[in-house]
XYZ file of C-alpha atoms in Angstrom:
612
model
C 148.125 189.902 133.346
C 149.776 190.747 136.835
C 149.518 186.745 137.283
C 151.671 186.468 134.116
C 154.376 189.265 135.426
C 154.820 186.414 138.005
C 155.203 183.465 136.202
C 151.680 182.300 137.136
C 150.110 182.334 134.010
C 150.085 178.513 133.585
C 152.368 178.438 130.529
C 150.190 181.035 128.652
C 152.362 183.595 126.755
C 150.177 187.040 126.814
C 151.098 188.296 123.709
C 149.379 185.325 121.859
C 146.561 186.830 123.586
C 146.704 190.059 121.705
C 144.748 189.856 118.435
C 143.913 192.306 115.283
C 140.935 194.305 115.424
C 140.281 194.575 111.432
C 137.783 197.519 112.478
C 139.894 199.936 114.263
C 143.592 198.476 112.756
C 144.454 198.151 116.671
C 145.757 194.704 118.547
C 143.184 194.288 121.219
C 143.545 191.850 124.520
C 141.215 189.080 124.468
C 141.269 187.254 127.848
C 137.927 185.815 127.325
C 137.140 186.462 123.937
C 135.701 189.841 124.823
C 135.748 192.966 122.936
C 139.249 195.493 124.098
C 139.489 198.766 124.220
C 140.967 201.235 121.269
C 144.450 202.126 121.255
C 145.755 205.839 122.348
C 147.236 208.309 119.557
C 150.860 207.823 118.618
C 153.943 209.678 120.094
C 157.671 210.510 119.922
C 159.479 207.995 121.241
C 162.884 210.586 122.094
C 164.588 208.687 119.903
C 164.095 210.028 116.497
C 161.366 207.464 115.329
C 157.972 207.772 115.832
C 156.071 204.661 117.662
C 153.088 203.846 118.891
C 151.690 204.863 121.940
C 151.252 201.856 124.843
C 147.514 201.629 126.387
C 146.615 199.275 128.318
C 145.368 197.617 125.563
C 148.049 198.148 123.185
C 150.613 194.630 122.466
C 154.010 194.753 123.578
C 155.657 194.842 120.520
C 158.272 192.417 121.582
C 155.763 189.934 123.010
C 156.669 189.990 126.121
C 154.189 190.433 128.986
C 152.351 193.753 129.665
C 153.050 193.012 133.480
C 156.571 192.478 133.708
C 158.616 195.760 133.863
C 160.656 197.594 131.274
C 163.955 196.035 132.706
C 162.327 192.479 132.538
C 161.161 192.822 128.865
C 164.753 192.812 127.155
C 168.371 191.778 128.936
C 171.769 191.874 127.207
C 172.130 188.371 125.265
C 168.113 188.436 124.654
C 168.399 189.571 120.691
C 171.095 189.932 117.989
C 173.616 192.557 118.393
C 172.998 196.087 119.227
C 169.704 195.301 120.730
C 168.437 197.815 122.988
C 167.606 197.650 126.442
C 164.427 199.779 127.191
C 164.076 201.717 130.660
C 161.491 201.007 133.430
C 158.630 203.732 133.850
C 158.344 205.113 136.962
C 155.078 206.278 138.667
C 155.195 210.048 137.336
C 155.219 208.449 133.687
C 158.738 209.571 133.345
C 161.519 206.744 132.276
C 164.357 206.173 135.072
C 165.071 204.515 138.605
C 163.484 205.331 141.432
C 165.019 207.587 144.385
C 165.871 204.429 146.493
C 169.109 202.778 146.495
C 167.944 199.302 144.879
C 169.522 198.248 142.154
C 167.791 195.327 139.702
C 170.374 193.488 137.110
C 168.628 192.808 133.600
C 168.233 188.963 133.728
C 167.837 186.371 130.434
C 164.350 187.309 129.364
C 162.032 183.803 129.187
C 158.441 182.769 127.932
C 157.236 183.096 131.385
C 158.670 185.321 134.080
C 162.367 186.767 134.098
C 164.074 185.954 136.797
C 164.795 189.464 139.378
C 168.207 190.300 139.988
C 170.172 190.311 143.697
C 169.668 193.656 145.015
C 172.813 195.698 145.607
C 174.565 196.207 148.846
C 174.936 199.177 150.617
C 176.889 202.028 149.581
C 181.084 202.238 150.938
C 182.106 204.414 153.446
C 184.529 207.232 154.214
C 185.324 208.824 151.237
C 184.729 206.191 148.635
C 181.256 207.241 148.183
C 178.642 205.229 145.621
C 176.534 207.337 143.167
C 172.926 206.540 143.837
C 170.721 206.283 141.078
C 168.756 209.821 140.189
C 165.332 209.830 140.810
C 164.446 210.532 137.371
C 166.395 210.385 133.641
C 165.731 211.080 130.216
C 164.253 208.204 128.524
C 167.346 207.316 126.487
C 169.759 204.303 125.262
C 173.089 204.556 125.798
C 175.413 204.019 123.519
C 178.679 203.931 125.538
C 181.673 203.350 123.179
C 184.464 202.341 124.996
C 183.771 203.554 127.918
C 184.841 201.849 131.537
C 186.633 199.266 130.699
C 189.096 201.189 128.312
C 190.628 202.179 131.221
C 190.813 199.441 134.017
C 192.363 197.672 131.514
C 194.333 200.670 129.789
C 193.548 201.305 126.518
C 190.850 198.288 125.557
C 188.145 200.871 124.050
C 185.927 200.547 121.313
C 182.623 198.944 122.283
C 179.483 199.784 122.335
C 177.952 198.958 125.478
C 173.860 199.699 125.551
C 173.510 200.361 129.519
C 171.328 201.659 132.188
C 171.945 204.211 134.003
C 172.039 202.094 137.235
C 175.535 201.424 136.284
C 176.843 204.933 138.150
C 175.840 203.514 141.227
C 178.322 200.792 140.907
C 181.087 203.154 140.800
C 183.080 204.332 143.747
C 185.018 207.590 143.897
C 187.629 209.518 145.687
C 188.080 213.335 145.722
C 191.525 214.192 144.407
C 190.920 217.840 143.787
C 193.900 219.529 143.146
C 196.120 216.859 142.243
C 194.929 216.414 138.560
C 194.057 218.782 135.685
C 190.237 218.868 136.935
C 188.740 217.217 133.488
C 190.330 215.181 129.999
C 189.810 218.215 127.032
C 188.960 216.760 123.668
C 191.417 218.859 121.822
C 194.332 217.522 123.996
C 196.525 215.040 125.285
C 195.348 212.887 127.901
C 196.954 211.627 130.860
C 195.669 208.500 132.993
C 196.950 207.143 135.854
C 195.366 203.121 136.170
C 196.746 201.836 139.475
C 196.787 198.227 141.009
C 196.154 197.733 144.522
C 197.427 194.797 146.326
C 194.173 195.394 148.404
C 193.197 191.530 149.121
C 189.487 192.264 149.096
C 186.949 190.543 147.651
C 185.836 186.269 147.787
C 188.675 184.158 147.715
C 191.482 187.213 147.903
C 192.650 186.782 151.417
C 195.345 184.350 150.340
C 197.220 186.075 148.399
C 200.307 187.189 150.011
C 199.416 189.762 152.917
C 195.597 189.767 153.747
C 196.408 193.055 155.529
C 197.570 195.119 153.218
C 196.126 198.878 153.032
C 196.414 199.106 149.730
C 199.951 200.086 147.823
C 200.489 201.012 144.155
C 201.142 197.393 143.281
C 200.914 197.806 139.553
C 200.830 201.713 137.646
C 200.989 202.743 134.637
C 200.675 205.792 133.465
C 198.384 205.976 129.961
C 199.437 208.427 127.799
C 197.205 209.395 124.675
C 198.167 211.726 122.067
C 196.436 214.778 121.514
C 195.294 213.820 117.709
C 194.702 210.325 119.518
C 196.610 208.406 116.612
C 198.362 206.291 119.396
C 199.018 205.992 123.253
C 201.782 205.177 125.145
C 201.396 203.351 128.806
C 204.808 203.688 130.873
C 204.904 200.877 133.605
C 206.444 202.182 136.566
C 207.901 199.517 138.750
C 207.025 199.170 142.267
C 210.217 199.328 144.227
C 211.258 202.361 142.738
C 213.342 204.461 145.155
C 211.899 208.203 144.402
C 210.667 211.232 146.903
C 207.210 211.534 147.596
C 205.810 215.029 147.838
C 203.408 216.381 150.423
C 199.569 215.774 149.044
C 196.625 217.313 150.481
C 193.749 214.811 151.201
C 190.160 215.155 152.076
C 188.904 212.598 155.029
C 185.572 212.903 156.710
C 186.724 214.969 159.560
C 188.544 217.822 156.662
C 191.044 218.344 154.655
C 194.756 216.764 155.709
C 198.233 217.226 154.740
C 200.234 214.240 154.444
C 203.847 215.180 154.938
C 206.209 214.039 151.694
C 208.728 211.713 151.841
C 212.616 211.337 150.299
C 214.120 208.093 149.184
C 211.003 205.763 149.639
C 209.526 203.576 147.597
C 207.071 204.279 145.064
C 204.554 201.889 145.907
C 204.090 203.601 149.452
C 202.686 206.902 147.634
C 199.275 204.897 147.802
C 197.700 203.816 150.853
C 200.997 204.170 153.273
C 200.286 207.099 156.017
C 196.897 207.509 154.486
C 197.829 208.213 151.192
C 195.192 208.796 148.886
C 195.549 208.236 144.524
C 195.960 211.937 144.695
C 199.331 211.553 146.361
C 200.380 209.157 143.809
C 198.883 211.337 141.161
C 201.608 213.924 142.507
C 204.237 211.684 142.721
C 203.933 210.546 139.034
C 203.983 214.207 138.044
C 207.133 214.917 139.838
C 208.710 211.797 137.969
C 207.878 212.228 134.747
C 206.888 216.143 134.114
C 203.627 214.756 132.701
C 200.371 216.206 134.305
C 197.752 213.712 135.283
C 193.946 214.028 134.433
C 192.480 211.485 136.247
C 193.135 207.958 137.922
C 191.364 204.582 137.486
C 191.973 201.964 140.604
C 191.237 198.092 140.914
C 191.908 195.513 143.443
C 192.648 191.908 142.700
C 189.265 191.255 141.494
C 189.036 193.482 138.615
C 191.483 190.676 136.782
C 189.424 188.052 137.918
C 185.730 189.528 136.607
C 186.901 190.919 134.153
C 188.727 188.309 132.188
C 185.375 186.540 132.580
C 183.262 188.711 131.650
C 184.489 188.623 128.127
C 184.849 184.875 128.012
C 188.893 184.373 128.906
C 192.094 186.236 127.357
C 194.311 184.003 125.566
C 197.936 184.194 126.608
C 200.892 182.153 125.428
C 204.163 180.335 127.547
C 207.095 179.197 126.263
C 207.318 176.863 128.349
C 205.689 174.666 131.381
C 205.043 176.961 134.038
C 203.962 175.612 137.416
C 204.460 177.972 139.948
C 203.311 177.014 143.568
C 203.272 180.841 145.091
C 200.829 182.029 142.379
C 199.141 178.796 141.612
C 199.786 179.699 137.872
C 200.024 175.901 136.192
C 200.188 176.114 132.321
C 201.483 173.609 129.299
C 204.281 175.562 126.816
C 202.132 177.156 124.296
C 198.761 179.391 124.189
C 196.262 179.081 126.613
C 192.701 180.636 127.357
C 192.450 182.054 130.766
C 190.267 183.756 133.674
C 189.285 184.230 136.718
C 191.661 182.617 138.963
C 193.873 181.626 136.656
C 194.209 185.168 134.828
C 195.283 186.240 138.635
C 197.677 183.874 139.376
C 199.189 185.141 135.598
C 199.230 188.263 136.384
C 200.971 187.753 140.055
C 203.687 185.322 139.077
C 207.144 186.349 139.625
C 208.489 183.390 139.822
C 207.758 181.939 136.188
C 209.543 183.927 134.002
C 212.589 186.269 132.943
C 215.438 186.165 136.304
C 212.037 186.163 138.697
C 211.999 189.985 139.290
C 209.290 192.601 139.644
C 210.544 194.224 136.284
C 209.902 190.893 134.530
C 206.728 190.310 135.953
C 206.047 193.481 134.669
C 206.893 193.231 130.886
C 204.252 189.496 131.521
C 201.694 192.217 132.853
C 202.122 194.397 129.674
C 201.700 191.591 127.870
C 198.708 190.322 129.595
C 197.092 193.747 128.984
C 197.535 193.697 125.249
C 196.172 190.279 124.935
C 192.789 191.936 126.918
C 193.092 194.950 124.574
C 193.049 192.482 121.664
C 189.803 190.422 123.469
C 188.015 193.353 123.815
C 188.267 194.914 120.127
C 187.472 191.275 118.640
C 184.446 190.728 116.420
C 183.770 187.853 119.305
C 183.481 190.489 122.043
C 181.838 193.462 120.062
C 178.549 191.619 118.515
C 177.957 189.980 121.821
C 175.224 191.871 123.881
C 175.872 189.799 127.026
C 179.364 189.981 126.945
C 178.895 193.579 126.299
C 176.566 194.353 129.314
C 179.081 191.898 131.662
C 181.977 193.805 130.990
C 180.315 196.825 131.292
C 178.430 195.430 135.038
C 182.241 194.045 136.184
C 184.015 196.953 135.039
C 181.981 199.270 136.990
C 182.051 197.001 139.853
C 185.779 197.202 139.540
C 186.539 200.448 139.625
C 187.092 203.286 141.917
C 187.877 206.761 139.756
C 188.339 210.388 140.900
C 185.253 212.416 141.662
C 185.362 213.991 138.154
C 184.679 211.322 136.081
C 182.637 209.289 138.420
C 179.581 208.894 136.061
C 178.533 206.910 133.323
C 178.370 209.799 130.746
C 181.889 211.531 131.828
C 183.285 207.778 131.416
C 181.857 207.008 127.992
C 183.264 210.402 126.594
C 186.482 209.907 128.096
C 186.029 205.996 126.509
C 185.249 207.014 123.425
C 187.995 209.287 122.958
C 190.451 206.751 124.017
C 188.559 204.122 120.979
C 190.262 206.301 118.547
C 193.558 204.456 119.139
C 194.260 201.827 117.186
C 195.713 199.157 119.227
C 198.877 198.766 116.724
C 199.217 201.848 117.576
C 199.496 201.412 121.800
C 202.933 200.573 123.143
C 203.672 199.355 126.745
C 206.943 200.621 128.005
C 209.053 200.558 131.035
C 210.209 203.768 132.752
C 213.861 202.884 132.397
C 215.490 201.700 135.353
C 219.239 201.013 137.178
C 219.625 198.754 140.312
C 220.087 201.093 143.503
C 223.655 201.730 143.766
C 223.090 202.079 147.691
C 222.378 198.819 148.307
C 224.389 195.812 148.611
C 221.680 193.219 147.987
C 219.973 194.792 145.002
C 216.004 194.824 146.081
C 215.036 198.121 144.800
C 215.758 200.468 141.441
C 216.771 204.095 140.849
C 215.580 205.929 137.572
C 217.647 205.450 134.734
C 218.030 209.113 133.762
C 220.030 208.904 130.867
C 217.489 206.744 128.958
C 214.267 208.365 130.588
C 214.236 211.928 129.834
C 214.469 211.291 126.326
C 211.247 209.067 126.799
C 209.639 211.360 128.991
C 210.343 213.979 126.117
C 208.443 211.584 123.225
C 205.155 211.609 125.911
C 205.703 214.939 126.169
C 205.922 215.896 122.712
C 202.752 212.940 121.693
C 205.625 210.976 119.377
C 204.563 207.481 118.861
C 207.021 204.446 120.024
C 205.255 202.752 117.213
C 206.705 205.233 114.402
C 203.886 204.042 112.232
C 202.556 207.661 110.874
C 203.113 208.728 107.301
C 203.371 212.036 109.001
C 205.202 211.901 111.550
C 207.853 209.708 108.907
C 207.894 212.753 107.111
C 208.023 215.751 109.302
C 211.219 213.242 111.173
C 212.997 213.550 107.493
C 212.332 217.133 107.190
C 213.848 217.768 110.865
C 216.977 215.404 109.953
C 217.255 217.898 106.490
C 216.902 220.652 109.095
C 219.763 219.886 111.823
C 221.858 218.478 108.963
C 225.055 221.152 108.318
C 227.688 222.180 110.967
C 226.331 223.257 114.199
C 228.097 225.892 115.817
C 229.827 225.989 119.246
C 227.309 226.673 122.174
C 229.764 230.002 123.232
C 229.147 231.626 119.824
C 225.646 231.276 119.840
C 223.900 234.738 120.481
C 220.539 234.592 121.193
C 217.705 236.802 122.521
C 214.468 235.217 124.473
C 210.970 236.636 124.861
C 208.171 234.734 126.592
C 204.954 234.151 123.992
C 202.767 231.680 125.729
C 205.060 229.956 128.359
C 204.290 230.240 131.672
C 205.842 232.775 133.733
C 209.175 233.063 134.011
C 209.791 231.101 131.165
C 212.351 233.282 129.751
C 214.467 233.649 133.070
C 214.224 229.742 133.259
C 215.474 229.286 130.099
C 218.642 231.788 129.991
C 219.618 230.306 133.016
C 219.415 226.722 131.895
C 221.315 227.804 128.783
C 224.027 230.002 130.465
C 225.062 227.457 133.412
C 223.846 223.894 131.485
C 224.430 224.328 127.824
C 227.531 226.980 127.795
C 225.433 229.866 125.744
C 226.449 232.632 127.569
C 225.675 235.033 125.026
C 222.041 235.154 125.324
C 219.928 237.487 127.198
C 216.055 237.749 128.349
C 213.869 240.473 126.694
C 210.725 239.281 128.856
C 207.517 238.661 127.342
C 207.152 239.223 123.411
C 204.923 241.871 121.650
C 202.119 239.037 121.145
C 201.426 235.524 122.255
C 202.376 232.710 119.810
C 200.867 228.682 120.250
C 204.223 227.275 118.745
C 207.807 228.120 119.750
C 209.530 230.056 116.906
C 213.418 230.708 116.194
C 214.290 233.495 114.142
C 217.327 234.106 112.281
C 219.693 235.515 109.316
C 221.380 232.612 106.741
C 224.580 233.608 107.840
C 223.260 232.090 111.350
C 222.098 228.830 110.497
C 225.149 226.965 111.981
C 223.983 229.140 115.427
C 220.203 228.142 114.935
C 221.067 224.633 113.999
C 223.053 224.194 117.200
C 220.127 226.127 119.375
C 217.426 223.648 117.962
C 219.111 220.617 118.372
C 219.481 221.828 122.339
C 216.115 222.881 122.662
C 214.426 219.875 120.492
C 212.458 222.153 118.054
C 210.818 220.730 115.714
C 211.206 221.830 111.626
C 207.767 224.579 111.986
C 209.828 226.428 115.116
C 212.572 227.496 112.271
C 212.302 230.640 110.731
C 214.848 231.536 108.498
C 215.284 235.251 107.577
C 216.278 236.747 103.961
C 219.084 239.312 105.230
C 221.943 238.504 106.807
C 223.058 239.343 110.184
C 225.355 242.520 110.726
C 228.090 242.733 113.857
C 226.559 241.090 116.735
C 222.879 240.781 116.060
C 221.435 237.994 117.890
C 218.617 235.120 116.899
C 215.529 235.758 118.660
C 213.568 232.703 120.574
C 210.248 233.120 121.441
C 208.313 230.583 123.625
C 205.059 229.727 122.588
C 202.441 227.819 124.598
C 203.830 224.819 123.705
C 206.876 225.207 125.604
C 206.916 223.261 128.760
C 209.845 223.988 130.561
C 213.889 224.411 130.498
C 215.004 221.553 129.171
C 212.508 219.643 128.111
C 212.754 218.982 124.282
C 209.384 220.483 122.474
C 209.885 217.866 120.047
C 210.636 214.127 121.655
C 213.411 212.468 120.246
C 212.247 210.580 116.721
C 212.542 206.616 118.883
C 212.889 205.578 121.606
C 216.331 205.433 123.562
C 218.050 201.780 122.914
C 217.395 198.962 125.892
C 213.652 200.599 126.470
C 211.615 197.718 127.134
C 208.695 197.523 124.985
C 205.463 195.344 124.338
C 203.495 196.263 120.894
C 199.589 195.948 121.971
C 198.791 194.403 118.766
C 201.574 191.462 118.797
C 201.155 188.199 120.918
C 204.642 187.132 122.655
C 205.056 184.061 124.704
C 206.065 184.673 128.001
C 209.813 183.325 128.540
């Protein structure tokens, strides 16, 4: 039998060896004909059936050798779909790895002997650490929907990936405490930050523009899913921003460091410039947008490259001959199946399309990352067990995350909450953008404030750029019914604020911001309110709906916030405002405007567009 776990059985497949005792009911081995040995009592399996227990003398029921190991016996792409891959037993009987740092790949199982995988390399240094495997795990299957690759490819969740737990030693991390939330919450909104080094690491890389490189923000978006997780929006924000940089604490092997902030630098040089951790640019994004970040996903120029293989190529369309020397990108006008190298040099080209700028190359990127969205939701993808178990080996090679979702398990539950998106429902946009007035040959962008605080507001406030819920139709109606009416002047409104659920000093925040921004001087602070609310409320009298109508379009409240009285007002009595938990800040709108400003670029995840 152990001749047969080697392939030196002579072409003899051991489970034809394995024949029906009609005495006992038991398969028996019969080498030479001879009498085997009864089978043990039955058992749990840990997986809700019940199966039989495995002597020595008890068939594999798969027919595959009693010699070979667990992880030999069945590999991804070995049965239909959703075939399970059992785990290897180790010495003390339990199911798991062992406590070294080897690492076996599942390989095609055949008649003979499977062929052993490449063991893994040794684990990164510094503070990119690699999980080793734990010497011992439940005996389990995992069924990891969406998981990984959701993110490095933002948003592409939704399939169910049966892997072993080997997999967290493929993924590196970096401690960002302090710069995120600490942990994604089910019940909420959640807030990714998927960054694109320009890192040339990795077989074949050093080509690519400057082999040097520490490793910039290259590409970011910022992934933005709704807190009923009915759609997601992912904000592109361009490289050559001009913005400030604030100070970010980092941890290194000799302690924690500050890293002084900057003003007026790029964005790209919040990663990787002066040490510069993804915490820094975690901080940075905040500052920009007003939107908290959970956690961060990373990838270098490979992650494209294995990726787009591992599910068998992304199909892209050109509308027209593209044959760009810089990127290598050479394609025919029309669609197009590509990877590897080729879905690289798509990605990279600025030279192919739009007026040859980063911002266009960014709207090709968007659309690039729909198109993988798409691949990785398809029937093709899905019922494919190798395909599954590739993506799921490349994304994990791919990635570096933060510290607190640096496991299999955390990723498949942050995975599977992003699979609840439909991807019609997904919209790429571009934080809005003018060319830097301070510069006479235009090679960098300011923010486009105007357009983007409305946009920040619709993250903010979870409201779709898609505008494709019944409900959110509806309640949009009823808050157009609501504002509809005269409004009246900002210097007659009189209104009194408590603080129910904001944080501190939410009430001084906002009588400031409305006695010096919006002109309502008559409005005073009454501190915090008898009892905490979880939504934002404005009271008043009928005969002050012009006053509340004028207050809500000002503060963005939505329909619920209004709360119309029975009695009119007498004299001077003033509307009272109290800030719930949802409040987030002077300002900020706790509704987001119902669409999206006009000139917002925008790619729909679900529609293919031919780059131009």
């Amino acid at each position: 039998m152990d001749a047969q776990g080697r392939g030196q059985g002579d072409g003899i497949d051991p489970a034809d060896q394995w024949v029906l005792n009609p005495q006992t009911g038991n398969y028996e081995l019969r080498l030479n004909h001879s009498e085997g040995q009864s089978s043990g009592p039955s058992r749990d399996t840990g997986n809700g059936h019940d199966a039989p227990r495995r002597s020595r003398n008890t068939p594999p029921t798969d027919g595959t050798p009693q010699g070979r190991s667990a992880r030999d016996r069945r590999a991804p792409g070995a049965a239909g779909a959703g075939a399970s891959i059992p785990r290897a037993r180790n010495s003390s009987g339990s199911t798991g790895t062992s406590g070294t740092s080897r690492r076996d790949v599942p390989a095609q199982r055949g008649r003979r002997a499977a062929n052993k995988a490449e063991e893994a390399g040794a684990a990164g240094a510094g503070r990119r650490k690699r999980k080793a495997p734990a010497k011992s795990r439940k005996k389990k299957i995992l069924g990891w929907t969406g998981g990984i690759t959701a993110f490095i490819l933002v948003g592409g969740a939704g399939a169910a990936y049966y892997a072993y737990q080997e997999l967290n030693g493929n993924i590196n991390t970096i401690d960002v405490e302090g710069a995120g939330t600490g942990g994604f919450k089910k019940d909420q909104a959640v807030n990714i930050l998927v960054i694109g080094t320009d890192k040339r690491t990795g077989s074949g890389n050093e080509g690519y523009g400057d082999k040097d490189s520490v490793g910039h923000a290259d590409t970011t978006i910022l992934f933005h899913v709704s807190k009923d997780r009915t759609n997601a929006t992912a904000l592109s924000i361009p490289r050559d921003l001009i913005t400030d940089i604030p100070d970010c604490e980092t941890k290194t092997e000799s302690g924690t460091k500050i890293i002084p902030g900057e003003q007026g630098v790029r964005f790209n040089t919040s990663l990787g410039q002066s040490e510069r951790d993804p915490g820094c640019t975690m901080r940075t994004v905040k500052e920009l947008t007003g939107l908290t970040v959970d956690h961060f996903m990373m990838a270098d120029f490979n992650a494209v490259k294995t990726l787009t293989t591992a599910v068998g190529g992304v199909e892209v369309c050109v509308a027209k001959d593209v044959d760009d020397p810089d990127s290598h990108l050479k394609l025919s006008k029309g669609k197009h199946v590509i990877k590897g190298e080729q879905a690289l040099a798509f990605v990279r080209t600025r030279h192919s399309f739009g007026n040859e700028s980063d911002l266009d190359r960014i709207q090709t990127q968007q659309q690039f990352l729909s198109a993988m969205i798409r691949k990785m939701k398809s029937s093709e993808t899905l019922t494919s067990p190798s395909k599954l178990w590739d993506l799921a080996k490349a994304a994990t090679d791919a990635l570096t995350v933060d510290s607190q979702i640096g496991s299999i398990e955390k990723l498949r539950d942050l995975g599977t909450e992003l699979s609840k998106v439909n991807p019609k429902n997904i919209s790429f946009a571009t934080l809005p953008v003018i060319d830097n007035p301070a510069e006479v040959v235009k090679a960098t962008v300011v923010v486009n404030e105007a357009k983007a605080k409305p946009l920040f507001a619709m993250m903010q406030s979870d409201t779709s750029l898609t505008e494709v819920k019944q409900q959110e139709k509806a309640a949009k109606s009823k808050q157009a019914a609501l504002l509809k009416g005269t409004k009246a002047a900002p210097a007659d409104v009189r209104v009194d604020v408590f603080n129910g659920g904001g944080p501190q000093g939410s009430a001084q925040e906002t009588l400031a911001w409305l006695q010096n921004e919006e002109g309502v001087l008559k409005s005073s602070n009454k501190g915090n309110a008898p009892e905490n609310l979880d939504k934002t409320s404005l009271e008043y009298a009928p005969n002050q709906a012009d006053q509340a109508r004028r207050l809500a379009d000002m503060m963005g409240l939505p329909a619920a916030a209004m709360k119309p009285g029975k009695e009119d007002a007498e004299g001077l009595q003033a509307m009272t405002l109290t800030l719930g938990a949802d409040f987030k800040g002077a300002g900020v709108p706790i509704v987001g405007p119902a669409k999206a400003p006009d000139g917002v670029q925008k790619v729909e995840a679900d529609k293919q567009v031919c780059a131009k």
